[in-house]
Coordinates of C-alpha atoms in Angstrom, one line a residue:
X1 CA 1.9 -4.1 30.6
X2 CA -0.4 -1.2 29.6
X3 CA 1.7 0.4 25.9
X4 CA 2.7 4.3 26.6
X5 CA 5.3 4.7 23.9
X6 CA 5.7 3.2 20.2
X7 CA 8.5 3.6 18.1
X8 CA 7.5 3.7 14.2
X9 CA 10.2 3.4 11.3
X10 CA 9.7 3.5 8.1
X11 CA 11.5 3.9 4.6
X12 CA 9.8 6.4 2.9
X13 CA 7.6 10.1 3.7
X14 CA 3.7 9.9 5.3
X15 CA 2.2 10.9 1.6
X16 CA 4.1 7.7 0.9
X17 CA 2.5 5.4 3.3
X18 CA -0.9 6.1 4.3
X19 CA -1.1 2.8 5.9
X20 CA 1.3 4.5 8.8
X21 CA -0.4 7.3 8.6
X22 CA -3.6 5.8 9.6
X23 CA -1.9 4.0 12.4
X24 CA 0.0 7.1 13.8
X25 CA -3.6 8.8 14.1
X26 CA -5.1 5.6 15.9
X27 CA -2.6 5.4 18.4
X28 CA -1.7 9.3 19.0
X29 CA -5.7 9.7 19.7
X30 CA -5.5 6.7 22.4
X31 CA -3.0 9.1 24.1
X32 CA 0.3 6.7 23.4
X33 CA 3.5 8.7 23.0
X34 CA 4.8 8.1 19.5
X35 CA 8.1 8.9 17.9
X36 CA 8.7 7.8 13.8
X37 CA 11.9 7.7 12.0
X38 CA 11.0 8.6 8.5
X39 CA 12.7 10.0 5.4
X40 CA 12.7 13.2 2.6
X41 CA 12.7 11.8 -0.4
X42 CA 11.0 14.7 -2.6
X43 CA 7.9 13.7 -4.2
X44 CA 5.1 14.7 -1.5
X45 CA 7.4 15.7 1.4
X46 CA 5.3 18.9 1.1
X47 CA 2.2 17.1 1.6
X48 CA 3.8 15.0 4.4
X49 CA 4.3 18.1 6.4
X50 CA 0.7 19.0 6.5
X51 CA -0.5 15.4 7.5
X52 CA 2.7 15.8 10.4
X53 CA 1.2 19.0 11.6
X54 CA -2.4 17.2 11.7
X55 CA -1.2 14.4 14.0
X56 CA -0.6 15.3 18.0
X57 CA 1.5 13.1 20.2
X58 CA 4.0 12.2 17.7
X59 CA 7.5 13.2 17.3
X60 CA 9.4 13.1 13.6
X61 CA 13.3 12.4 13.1
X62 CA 13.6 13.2 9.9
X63 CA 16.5 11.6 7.7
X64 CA 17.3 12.4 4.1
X65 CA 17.2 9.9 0.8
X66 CA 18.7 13.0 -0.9
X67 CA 22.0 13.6 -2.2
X68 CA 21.7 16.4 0.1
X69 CA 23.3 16.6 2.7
X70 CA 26.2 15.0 0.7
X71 CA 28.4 13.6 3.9
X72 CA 25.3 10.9 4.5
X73 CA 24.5 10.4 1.4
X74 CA 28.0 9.5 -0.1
X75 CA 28.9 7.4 3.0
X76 CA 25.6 4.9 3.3
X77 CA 26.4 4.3 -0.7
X78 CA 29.6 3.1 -0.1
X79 CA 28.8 1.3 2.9
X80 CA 25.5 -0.5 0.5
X81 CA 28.7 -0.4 -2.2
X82 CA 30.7 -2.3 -0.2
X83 CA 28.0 -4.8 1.2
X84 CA 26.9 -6.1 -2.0
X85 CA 30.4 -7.2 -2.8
X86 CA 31.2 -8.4 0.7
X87 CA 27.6 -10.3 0.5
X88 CA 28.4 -12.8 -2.3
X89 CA 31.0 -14.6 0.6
X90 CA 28.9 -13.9 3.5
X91 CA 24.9 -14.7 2.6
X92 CA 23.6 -15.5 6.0
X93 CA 24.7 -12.4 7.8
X94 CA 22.0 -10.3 7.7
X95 CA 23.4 -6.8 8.6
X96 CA 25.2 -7.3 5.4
X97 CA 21.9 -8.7 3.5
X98 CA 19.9 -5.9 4.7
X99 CA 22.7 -3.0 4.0
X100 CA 23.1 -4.8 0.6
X101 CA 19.3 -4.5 0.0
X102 CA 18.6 -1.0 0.9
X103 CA 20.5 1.7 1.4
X104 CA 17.9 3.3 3.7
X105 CA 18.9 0.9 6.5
X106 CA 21.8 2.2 7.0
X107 CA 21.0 5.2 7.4
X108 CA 17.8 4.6 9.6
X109 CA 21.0 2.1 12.0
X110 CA 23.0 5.2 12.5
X111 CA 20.3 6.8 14.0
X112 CA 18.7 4.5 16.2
X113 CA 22.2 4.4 17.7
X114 CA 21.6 7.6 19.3
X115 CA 18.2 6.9 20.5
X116 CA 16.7 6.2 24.0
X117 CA 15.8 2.9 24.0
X118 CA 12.4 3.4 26.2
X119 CA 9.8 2.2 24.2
X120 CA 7.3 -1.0 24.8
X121 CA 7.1 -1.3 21.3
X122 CA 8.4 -1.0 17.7
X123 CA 6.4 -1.3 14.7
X124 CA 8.5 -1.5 11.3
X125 CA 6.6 -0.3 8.2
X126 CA 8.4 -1.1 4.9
X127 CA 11.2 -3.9 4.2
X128 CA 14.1 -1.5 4.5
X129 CA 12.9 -0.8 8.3
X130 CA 12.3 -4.7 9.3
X131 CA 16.3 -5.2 10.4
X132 CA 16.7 -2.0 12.0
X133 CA 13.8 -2.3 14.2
X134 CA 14.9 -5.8 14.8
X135 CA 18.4 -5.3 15.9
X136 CA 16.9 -2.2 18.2
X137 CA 14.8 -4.7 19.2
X138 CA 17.0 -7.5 20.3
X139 CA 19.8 -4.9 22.1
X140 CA 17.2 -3.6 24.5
X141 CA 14.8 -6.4 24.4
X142 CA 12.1 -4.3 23.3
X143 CA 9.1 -6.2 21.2
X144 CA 8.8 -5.5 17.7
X145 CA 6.2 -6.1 14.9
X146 CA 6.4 -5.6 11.0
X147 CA 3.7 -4.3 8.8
X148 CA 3.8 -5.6 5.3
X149 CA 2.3 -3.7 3.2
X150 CA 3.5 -5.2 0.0
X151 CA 5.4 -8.7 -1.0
X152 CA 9.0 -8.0 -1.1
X153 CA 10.3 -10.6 -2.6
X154 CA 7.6 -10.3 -5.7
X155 CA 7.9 -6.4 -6.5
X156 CA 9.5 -5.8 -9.5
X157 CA 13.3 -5.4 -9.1
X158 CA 15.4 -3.6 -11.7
X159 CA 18.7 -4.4 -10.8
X160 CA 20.9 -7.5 -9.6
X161 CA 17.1 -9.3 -9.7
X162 CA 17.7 -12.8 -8.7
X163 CA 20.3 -12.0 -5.5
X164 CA 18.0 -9.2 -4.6
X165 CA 14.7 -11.4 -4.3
X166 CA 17.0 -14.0 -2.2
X167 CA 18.0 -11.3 -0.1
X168 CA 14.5 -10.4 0.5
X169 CA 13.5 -13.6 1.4
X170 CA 16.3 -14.2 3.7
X171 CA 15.7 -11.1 6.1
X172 CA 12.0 -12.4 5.7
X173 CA 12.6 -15.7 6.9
X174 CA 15.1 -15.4 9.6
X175 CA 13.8 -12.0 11.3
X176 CA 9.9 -12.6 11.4
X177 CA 9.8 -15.0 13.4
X178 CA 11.4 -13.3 16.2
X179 CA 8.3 -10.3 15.7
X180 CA 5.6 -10.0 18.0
X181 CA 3.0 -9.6 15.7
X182 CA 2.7 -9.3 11.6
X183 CA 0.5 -7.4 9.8
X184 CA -0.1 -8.1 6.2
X185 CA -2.5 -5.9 3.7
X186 CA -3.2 -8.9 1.7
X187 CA -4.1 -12.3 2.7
X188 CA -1.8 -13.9 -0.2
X189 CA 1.2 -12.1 1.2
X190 CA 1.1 -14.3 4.3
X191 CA 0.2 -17.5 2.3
X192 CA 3.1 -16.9 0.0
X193 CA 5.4 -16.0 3.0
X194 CA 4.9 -19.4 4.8
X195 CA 6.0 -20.9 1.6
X196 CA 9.1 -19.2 2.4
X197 CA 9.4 -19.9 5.7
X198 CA 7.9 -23.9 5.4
X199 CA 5.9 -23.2 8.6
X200 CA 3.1 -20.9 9.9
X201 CA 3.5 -17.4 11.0
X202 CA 3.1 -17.0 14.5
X203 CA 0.5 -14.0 16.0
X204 CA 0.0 -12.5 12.5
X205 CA -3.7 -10.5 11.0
X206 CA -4.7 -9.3 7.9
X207 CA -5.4 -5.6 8.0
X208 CA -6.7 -4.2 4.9
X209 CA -6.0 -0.7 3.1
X210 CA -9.3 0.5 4.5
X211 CA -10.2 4.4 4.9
X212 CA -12.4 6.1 7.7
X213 CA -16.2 5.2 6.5
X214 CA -16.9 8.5 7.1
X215 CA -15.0 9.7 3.9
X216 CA -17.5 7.9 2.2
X217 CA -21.1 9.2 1.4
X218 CA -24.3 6.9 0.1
X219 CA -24.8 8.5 -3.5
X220 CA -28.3 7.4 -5.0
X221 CA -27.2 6.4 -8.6
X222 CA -28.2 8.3 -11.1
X223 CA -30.8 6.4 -12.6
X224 CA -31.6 8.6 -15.4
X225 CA -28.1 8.5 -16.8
X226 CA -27.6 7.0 -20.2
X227 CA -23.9 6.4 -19.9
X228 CA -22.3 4.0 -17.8
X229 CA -20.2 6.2 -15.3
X230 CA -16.7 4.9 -14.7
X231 CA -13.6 5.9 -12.6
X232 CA -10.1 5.0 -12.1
X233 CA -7.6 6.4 -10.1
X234 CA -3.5 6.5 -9.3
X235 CA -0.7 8.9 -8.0
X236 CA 0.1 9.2 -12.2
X237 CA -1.8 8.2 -14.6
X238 CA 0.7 6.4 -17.1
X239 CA 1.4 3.4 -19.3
X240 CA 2.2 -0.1 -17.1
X241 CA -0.8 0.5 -15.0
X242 CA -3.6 -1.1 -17.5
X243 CA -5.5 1.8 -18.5
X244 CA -3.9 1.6 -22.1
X245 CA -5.0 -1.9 -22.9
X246 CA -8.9 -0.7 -22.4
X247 CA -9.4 2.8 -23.5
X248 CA -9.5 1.1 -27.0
X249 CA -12.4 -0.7 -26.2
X250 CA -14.2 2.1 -24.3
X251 CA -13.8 4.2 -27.7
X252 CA -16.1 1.9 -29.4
X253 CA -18.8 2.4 -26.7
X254 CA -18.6 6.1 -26.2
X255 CA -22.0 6.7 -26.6
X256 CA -22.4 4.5 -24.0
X257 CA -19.7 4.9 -21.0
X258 CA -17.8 7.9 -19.3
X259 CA -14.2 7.7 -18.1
X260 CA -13.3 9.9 -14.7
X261 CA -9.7 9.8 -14.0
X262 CA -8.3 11.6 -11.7
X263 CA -4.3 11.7 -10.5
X264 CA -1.3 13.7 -12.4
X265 CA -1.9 12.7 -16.2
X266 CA 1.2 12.1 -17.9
X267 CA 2.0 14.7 -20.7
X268 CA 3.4 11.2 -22.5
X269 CA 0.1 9.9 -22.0
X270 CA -2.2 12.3 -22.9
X271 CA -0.7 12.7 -26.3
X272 CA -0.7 9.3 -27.3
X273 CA -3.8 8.4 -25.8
X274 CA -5.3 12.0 -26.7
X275 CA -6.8 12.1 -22.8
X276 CA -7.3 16.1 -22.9
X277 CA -9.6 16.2 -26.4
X278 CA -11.3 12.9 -25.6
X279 CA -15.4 13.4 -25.7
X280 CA -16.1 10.2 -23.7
X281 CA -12.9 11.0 -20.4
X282 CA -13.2 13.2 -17.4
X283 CA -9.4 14.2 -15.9
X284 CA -9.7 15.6 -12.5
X285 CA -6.3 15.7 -11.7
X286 CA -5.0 15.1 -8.6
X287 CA -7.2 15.0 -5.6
X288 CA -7.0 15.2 -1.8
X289 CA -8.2 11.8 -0.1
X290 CA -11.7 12.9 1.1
X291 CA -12.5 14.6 -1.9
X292 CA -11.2 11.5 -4.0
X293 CA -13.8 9.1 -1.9
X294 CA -16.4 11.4 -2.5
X295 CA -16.0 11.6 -6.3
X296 CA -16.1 7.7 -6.3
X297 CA -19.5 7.2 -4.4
X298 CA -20.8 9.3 -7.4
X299 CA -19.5 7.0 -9.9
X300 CA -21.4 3.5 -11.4
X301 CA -18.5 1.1 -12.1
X302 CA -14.0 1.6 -10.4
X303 CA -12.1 0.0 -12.4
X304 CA -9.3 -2.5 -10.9
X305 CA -6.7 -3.0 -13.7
X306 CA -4.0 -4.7 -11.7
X307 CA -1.9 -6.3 -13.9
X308 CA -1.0 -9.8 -13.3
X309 CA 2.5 -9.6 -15.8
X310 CA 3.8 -6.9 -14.2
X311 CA 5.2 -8.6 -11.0
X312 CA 4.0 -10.9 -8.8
X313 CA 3.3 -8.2 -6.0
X314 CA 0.7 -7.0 -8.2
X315 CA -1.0 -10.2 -8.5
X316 CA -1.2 -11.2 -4.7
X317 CA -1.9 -7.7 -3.5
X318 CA -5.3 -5.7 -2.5
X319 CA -4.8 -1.9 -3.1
X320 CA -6.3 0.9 -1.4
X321 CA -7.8 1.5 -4.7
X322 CA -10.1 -2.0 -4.8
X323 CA -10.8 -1.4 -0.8
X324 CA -12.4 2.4 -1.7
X325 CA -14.6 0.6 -4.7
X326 CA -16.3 -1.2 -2.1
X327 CA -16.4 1.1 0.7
X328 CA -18.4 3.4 -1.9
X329 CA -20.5 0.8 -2.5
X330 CA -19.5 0.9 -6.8
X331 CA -19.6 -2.0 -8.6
X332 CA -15.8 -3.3 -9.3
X333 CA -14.5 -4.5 -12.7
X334 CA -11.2 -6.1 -11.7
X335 CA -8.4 -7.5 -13.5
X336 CA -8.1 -11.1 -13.3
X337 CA -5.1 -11.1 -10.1
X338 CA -5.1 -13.7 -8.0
X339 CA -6.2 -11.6 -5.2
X340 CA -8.8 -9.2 -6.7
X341 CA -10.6 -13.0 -7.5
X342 CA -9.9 -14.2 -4.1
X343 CA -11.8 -11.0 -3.2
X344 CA -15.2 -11.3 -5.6
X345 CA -15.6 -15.2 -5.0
X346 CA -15.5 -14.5 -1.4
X347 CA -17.9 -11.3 -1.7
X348 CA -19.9 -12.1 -5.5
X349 CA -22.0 -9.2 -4.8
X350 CA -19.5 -6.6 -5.0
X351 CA -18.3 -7.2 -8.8
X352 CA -16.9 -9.1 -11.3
X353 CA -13.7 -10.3 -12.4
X354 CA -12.9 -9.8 -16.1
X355 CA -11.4 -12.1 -18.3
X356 CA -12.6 -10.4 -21.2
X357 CA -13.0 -6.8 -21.3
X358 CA -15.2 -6.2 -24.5
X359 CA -17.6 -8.8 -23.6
X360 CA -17.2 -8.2 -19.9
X361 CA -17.9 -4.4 -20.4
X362 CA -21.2 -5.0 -22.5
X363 CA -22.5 -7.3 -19.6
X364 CA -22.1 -4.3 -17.7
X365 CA -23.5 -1.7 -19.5
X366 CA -26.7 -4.1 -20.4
X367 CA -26.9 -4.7 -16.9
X368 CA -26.4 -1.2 -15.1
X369 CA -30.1 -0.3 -14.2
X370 CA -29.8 -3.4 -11.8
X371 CA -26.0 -2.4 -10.7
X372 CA -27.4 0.6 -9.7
X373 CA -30.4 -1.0 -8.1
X374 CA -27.3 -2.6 -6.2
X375 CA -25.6 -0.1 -4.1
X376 CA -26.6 0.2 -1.2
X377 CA -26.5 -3.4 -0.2
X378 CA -22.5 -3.3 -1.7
X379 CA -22.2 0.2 0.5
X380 CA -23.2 -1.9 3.8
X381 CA -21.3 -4.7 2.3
X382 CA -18.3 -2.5 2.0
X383 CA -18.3 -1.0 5.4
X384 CA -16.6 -4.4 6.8
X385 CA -13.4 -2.9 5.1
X386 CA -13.7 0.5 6.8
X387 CA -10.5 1.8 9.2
X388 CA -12.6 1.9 12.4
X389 CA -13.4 -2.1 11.7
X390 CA -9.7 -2.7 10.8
X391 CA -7.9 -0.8 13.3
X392 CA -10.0 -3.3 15.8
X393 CA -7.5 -6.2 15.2
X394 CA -4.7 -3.4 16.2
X395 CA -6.4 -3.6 19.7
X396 CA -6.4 -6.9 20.2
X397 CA -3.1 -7.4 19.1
X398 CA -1.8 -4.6 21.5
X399 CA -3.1 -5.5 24.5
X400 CA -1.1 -8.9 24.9
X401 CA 2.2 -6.8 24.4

């Protein structure tokens, strides 16, 4: 049976998840009629309405993570309220589990009651949406698929920690193997997830966080350049994300490297770090997507500073930052994560993996004429990561619906 209509539901806003976003233009240009359950939560629901207005074929229900309206709001916290304690008696039922785990699933429940349940298909992007689309799924025996963008169970948890990550885990293992396919943004997050599950998971792909190629420009380097030409990038540009731990080290060689940042510098930040006054840092703010991938294919050297402490997410996961580094064809310097490593073993040509950023960072900078020499062979390397080579694996998962 040929797909016609696809029901998306997710967690969070478009600006939030440009995995779905990606997905919703793939399909909406194949012609397939697409409705998404999303949510205003704020930050970027400005910039979600302009990608909305960019996509054709899709239709929005929009539900709010706000305390306005108040009705909603106060009723799906009691009900999460309510579940948590409930929970501790019950732990296998998983409507309580996932009402207990996100507060967002209830809301996203109350809606689907009052949909029409003529879909072929319904893809659940984000943790909160996997039980929803399930239980939709199961009533009108409708296939369903989950897109995991992240590793639930290993993103850092601030509250009620250890009954939280068992929740997780729970929905994880007794829902997924009902789904029709899984998608997973990182290889690890499927090797860590049959752990969980003690077997292997059936009809799943890896899809990375790749970006159309065409966003992406071969920049001869500039071989005249003294300085070593770096970049790093993020939504904020804060402590916890790695940058602090180097910028000590690039001080000593300033006559010798350059610093582009670019995202919404913390005023916190910038004082202690003195960002704004700094002769050897570039901050661009922050930058639309295609103008972002340009500015890297002008750079020498993106830096990958996952951090390994911070959870365990962070140390199994491939961000959309490491994917752009090699679609434009930089040389990476990555943090030593288990799945930034996984990446340069597999692909030596694209970087290196630092264990030790002083001596790492000379290697570099004594090296650079023959990292520029480089690029172009880790641009047509990179390409392999590109949307219109991913979104292939969407195609042949689709068809056998």
């Amino acid at each position: 049976m040929e797909i016609k209509r696809i029901l998306f539901i997710t967690t969070t806003n478009l600006f939030s998840n440009p995995r779905l976003v990606k997905e919703l233009s793939y399909f909406s240009n194949k012609g397939y009629s697409i409705k998404v359950i999303c949510f205003k939560i704020g930050t970027g629901d400005t910039e979600s309405t302009i990608i909305e207005k960019k996509l054709s074929n899709v239709e929005f229900v929009h539900l709010s993570a706000l305390q306005s309206p108040f009705l909603p709001w106060f009723i799906s916290s009691s009900i999460q309220k309510f579940s948590k304690s409930l929970w501790l008696f019950f732990k296998t039922n998983l409507l309580l589990t996932t009402y207990a785990s996100n507060k967002r699933s209830i809301l996203i429940n109350q809606s689907l009651r009052k949909a029409v349940p003529n879909y072929d298909l319904v893809i659940a992007h984000t943790l909160g949406a996997l039980y929803p689309a399930y239980s939709f799924s199961q009533k009108h025996r409708i296939p369903f698929s989950f897109d995991m963008e992240d590793y639930h169970p290993g993103e850092l948890i601030k509250t009620d920690v250890e009954n939280e990550k068992y929740r997780r885990e729970i929905l994880l293992k007794n829902i997924l193997p009902n789904s029709f396919y899984t998608s997973f943004a990182s290889p690890l997050f499927k090797t860590a997830l049959e752990k969980i599950l003690q077997k292997d998971i059936p009809k799943s792909v890896v899809i990375h966080n790749g970006f159309h190629q065409h966003e992406f420009n071969f920049i001869d380097p500039l071989k005249n350049e003294d300085k070593v030409q770096l970049i790093w990038y993020s939504l904020t540009i804060a402590e916890g994300r790695g940058l602090e731990k180097i910028l000590p080290t690039l001080a000593k060689y300033s006559t010798k490297v350059h610093l582009t940042l670019v995202g919404n510098l913390s005023k916190d930040f910038d004082e202690k770090y003195q960002i704004s006054s700094s002769s050897f840092i570039t901050h661009k703010g922050f930058l639309p997507q295609e103008k972002l991938h340009q500015l890297l294919c002008e750079a020498d050297v993106g830096l990958a500073l996952e951090q390994v402490d911070t959870d365990l997410n962070r140390n199994l996961c491939l961000t959309n930052k490491i994917i752009s580094y090699c679609q434009a064809g930089i040389y990476i310097f990555a943090s030593n994560t288990t799945a930034q490593k996984n990446l340069i073993d597999n692909y030596p040509d694209l970087g290196v993996i630092s264990t030790n950023f002083n001596n790492d960072l000379i290697v570099v900078i004594n090296d650079i004429k023959k990292i520029r020499a480089n690029k172009m062979k880790r641009f047509q390397l990179g390409g392999q990561f590109s949307w219109e080579s991913e979104q292939k694996k969407l195609d042949e998962l689709i068809q056998h619906v």
